[in-house]
JSON list of C-alpha atoms in Angstrom, two decimals:
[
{"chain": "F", "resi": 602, "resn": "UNK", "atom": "CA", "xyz": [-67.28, 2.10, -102.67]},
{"chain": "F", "resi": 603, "resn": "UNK", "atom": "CA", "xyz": [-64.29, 0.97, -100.42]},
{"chain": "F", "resi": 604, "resn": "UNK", "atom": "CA", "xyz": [-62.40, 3.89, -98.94]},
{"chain": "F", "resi": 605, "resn": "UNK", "atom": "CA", "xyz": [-58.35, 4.33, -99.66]},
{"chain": "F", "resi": 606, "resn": "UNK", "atom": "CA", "xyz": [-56.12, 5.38, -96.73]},
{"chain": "F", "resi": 607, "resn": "UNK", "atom": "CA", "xyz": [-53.87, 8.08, -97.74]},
{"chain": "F", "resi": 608, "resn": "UNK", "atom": "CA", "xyz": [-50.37, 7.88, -97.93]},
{"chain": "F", "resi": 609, "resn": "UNK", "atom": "CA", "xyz": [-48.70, 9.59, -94.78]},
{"chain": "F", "resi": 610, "resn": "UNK", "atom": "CA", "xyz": [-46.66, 12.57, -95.34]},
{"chain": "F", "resi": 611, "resn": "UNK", "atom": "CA", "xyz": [-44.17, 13.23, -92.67]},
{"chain": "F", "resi": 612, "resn": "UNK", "atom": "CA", "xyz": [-40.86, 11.48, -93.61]},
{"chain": "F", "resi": 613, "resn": "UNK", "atom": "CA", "xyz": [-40.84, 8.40, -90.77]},
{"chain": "F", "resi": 614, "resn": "UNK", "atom": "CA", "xyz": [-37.88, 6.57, -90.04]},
{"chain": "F", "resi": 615, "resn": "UNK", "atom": "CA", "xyz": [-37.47, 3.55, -88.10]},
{"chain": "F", "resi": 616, "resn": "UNK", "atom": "CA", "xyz": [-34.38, 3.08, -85.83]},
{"chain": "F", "resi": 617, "resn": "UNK", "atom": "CA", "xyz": [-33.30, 0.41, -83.76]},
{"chain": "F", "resi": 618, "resn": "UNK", "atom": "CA", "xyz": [-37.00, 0.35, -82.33]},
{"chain": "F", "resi": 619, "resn": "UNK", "atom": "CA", "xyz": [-37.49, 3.91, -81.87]},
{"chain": "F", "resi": 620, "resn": "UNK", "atom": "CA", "xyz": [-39.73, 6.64, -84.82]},
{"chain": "F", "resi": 621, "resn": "UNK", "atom": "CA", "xyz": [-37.65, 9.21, -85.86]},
{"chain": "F", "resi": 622, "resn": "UNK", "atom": "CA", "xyz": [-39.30, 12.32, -87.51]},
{"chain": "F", "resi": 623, "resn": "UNK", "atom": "CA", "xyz": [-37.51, 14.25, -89.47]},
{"chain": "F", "resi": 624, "resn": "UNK", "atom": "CA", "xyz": [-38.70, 17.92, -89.17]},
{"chain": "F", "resi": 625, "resn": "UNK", "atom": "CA", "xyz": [-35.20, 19.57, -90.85]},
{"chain": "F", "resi": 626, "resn": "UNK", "atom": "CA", "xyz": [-34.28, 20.95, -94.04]},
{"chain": "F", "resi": 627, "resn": "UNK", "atom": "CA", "xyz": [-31.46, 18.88, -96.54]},
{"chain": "F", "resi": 628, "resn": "UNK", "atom": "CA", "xyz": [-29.99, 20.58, -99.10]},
{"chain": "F", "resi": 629, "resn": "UNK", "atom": "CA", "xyz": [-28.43, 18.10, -102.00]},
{"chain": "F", "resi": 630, "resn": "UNK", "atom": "CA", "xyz": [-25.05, 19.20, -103.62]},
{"chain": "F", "resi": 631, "resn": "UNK", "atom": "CA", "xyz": [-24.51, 15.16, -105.27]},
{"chain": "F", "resi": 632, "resn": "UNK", "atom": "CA", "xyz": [-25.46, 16.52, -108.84]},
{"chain": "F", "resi": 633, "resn": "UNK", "atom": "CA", "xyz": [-22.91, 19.17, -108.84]},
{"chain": "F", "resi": 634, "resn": "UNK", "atom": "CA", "xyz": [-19.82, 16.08, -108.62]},
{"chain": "F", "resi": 635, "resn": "UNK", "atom": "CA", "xyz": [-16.80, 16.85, -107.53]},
{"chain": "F", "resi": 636, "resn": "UNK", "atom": "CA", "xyz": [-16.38, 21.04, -107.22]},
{"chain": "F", "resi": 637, "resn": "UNK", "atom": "CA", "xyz": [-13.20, 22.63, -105.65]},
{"chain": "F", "resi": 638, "resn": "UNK", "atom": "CA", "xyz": [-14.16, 24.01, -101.96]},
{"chain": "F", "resi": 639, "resn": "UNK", "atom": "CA", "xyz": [-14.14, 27.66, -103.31]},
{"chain": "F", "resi": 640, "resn": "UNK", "atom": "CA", "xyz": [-17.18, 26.46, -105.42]},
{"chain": "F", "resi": 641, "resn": "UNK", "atom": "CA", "xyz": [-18.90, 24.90, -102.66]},
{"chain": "F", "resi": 642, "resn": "UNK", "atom": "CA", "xyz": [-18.78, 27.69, -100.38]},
{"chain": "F", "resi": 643, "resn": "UNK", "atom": "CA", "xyz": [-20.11, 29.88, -103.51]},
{"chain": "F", "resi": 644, "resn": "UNK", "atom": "CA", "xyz": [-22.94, 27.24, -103.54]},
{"chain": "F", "resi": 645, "resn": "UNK", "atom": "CA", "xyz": [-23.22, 27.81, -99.96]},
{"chain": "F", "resi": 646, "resn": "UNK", "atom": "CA", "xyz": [-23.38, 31.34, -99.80]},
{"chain": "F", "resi": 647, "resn": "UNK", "atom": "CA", "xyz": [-26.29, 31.46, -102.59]},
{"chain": "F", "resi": 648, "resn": "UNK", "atom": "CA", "xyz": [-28.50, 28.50, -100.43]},
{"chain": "F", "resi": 649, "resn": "UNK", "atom": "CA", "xyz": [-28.22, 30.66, -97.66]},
{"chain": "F", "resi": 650, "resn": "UNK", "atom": "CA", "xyz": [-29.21, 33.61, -99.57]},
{"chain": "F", "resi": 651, "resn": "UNK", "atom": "CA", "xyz": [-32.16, 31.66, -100.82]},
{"chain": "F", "resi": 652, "resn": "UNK", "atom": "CA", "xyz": [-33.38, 30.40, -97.44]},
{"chain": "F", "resi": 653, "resn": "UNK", "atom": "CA", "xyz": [-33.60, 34.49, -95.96]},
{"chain": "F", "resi": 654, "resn": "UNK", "atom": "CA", "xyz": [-35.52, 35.61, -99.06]},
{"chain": "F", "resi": 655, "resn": "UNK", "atom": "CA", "xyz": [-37.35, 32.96, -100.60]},
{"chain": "F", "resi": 656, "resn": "UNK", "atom": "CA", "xyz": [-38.11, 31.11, -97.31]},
{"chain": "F", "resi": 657, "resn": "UNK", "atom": "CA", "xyz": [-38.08, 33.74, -94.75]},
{"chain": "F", "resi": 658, "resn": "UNK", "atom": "CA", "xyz": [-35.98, 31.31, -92.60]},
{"chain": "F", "resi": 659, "resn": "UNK", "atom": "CA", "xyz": [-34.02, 33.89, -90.26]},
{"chain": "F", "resi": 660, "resn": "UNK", "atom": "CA", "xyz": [-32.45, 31.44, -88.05]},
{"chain": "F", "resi": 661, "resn": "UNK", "atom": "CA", "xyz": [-31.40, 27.84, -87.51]},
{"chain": "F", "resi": 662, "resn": "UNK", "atom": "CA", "xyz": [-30.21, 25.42, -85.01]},
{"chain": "F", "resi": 663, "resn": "UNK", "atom": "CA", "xyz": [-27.96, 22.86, -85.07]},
{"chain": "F", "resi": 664, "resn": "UNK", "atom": "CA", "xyz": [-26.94, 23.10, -88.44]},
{"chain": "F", "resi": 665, "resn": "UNK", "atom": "CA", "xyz": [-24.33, 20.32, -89.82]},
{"chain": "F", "resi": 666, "resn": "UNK", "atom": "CA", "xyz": [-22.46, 20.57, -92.63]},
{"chain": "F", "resi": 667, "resn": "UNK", "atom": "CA", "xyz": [-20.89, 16.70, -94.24]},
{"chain": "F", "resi": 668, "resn": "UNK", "atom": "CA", "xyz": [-18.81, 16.32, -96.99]},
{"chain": "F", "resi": 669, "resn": "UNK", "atom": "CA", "xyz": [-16.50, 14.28, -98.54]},
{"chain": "F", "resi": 670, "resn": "UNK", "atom": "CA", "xyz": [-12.77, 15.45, -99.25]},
{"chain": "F", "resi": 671, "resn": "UNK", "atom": "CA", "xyz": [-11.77, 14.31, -102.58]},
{"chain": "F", "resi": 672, "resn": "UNK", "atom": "CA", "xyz": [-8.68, 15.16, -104.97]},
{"chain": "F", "resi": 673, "resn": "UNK", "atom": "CA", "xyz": [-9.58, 16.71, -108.34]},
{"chain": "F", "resi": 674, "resn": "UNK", "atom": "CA", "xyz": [-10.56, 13.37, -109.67]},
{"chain": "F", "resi": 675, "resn": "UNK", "atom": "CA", "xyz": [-13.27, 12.12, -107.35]},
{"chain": "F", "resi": 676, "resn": "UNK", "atom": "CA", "xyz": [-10.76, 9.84, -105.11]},
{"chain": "F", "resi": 677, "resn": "UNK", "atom": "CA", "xyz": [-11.48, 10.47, -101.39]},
{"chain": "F", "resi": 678, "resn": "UNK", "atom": "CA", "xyz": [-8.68, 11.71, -99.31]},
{"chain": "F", "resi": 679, "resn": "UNK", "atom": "CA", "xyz": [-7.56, 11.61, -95.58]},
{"chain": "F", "resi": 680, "resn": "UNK", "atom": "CA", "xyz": [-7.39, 14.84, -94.00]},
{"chain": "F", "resi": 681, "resn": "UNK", "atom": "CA", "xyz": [-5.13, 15.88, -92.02]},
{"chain": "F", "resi": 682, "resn": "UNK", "atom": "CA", "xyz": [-4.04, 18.04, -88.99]},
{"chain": "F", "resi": 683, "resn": "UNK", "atom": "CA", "xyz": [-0.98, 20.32, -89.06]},
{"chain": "F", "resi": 684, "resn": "UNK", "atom": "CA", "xyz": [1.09, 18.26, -87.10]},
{"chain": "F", "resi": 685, "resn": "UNK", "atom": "CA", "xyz": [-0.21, 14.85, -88.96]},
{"chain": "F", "resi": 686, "resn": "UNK", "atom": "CA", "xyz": [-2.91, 13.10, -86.94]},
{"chain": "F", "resi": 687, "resn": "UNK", "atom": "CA", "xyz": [-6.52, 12.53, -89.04]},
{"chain": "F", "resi": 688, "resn": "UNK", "atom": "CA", "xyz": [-9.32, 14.69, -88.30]},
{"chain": "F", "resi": 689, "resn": "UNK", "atom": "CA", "xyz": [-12.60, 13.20, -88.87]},
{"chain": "F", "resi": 690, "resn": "UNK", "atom": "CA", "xyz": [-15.04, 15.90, -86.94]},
{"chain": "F", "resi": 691, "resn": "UNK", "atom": "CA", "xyz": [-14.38, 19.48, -86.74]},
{"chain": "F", "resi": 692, "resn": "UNK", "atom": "CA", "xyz": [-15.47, 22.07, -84.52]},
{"chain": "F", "resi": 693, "resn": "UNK", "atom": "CA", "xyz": [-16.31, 25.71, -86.02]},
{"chain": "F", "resi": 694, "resn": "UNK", "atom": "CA", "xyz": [-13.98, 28.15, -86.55]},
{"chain": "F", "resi": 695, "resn": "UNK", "atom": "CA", "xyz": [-16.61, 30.95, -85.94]},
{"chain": "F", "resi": 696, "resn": "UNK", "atom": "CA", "xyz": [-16.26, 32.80, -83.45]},
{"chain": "F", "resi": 697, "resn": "UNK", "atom": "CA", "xyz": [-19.80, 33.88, -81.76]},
{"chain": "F", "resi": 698, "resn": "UNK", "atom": "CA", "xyz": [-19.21, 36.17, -78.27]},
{"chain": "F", "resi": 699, "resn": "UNK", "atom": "CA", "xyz": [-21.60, 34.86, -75.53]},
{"chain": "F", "resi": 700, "resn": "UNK", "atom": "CA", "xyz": [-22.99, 38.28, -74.86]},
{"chain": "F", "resi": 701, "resn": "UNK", "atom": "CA", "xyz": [-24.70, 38.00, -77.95]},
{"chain": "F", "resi": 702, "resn": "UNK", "atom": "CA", "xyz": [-26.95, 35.37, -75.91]},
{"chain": "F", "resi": 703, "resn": "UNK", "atom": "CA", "xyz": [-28.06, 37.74, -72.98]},
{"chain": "F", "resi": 704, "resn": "UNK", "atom": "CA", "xyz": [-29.72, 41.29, -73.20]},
{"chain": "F", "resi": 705, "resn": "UNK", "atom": "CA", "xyz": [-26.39, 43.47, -72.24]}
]
């Protein structure tokens, strides 16, 4: 009886000559389509809900959030800033006091 080798089960991706093993979590909003942004933070909310009492996850690093900004019918959209240049990466707006890093 001839042996079969198992199929491997970490997800490995090769990239530009260098493994790449991808140990995070991905959360897929494409079947929900185009939503406004109140719906997506809804979503958002609820995910994160999920991942404290389902998963016991109680805290994360690095997280990054990637979307695309559409109009109501699906067409993608530049965004802008307030005085008119395009913003393509954004910083948080949360605001998280360093003390909260050290035992004071």
């Amino acid at each position: 009886m001839e042996s079969r080798k198992q199929p491997k089960i970490a997800s490995k991706v090769k990239k530009k000559n260098r493994e790449y093993t991808s140990t995070g979590l991905t959360i897929d909003y494409k079947a929900l389509g185009t939503i406004s942004i109140d719906e997506l933070a809804h979503a958002l909310v609820e995910d994160v809900q999920a991942l404290k009492d389902i998963y016991n996850i109680k805290y994360v690093k690095s997280p990054r959030l990637r979307f695309l900004p559409t109009d109501e019918y699906g067409g993608e959209i530049t965004v802008r800033r307030p005085a008119g240049g395009t913003i393509r990466y954004m910083d948080t707006h949360h605001y998280r006091p360093a003390c909260k890093d050290y035992d004071l």
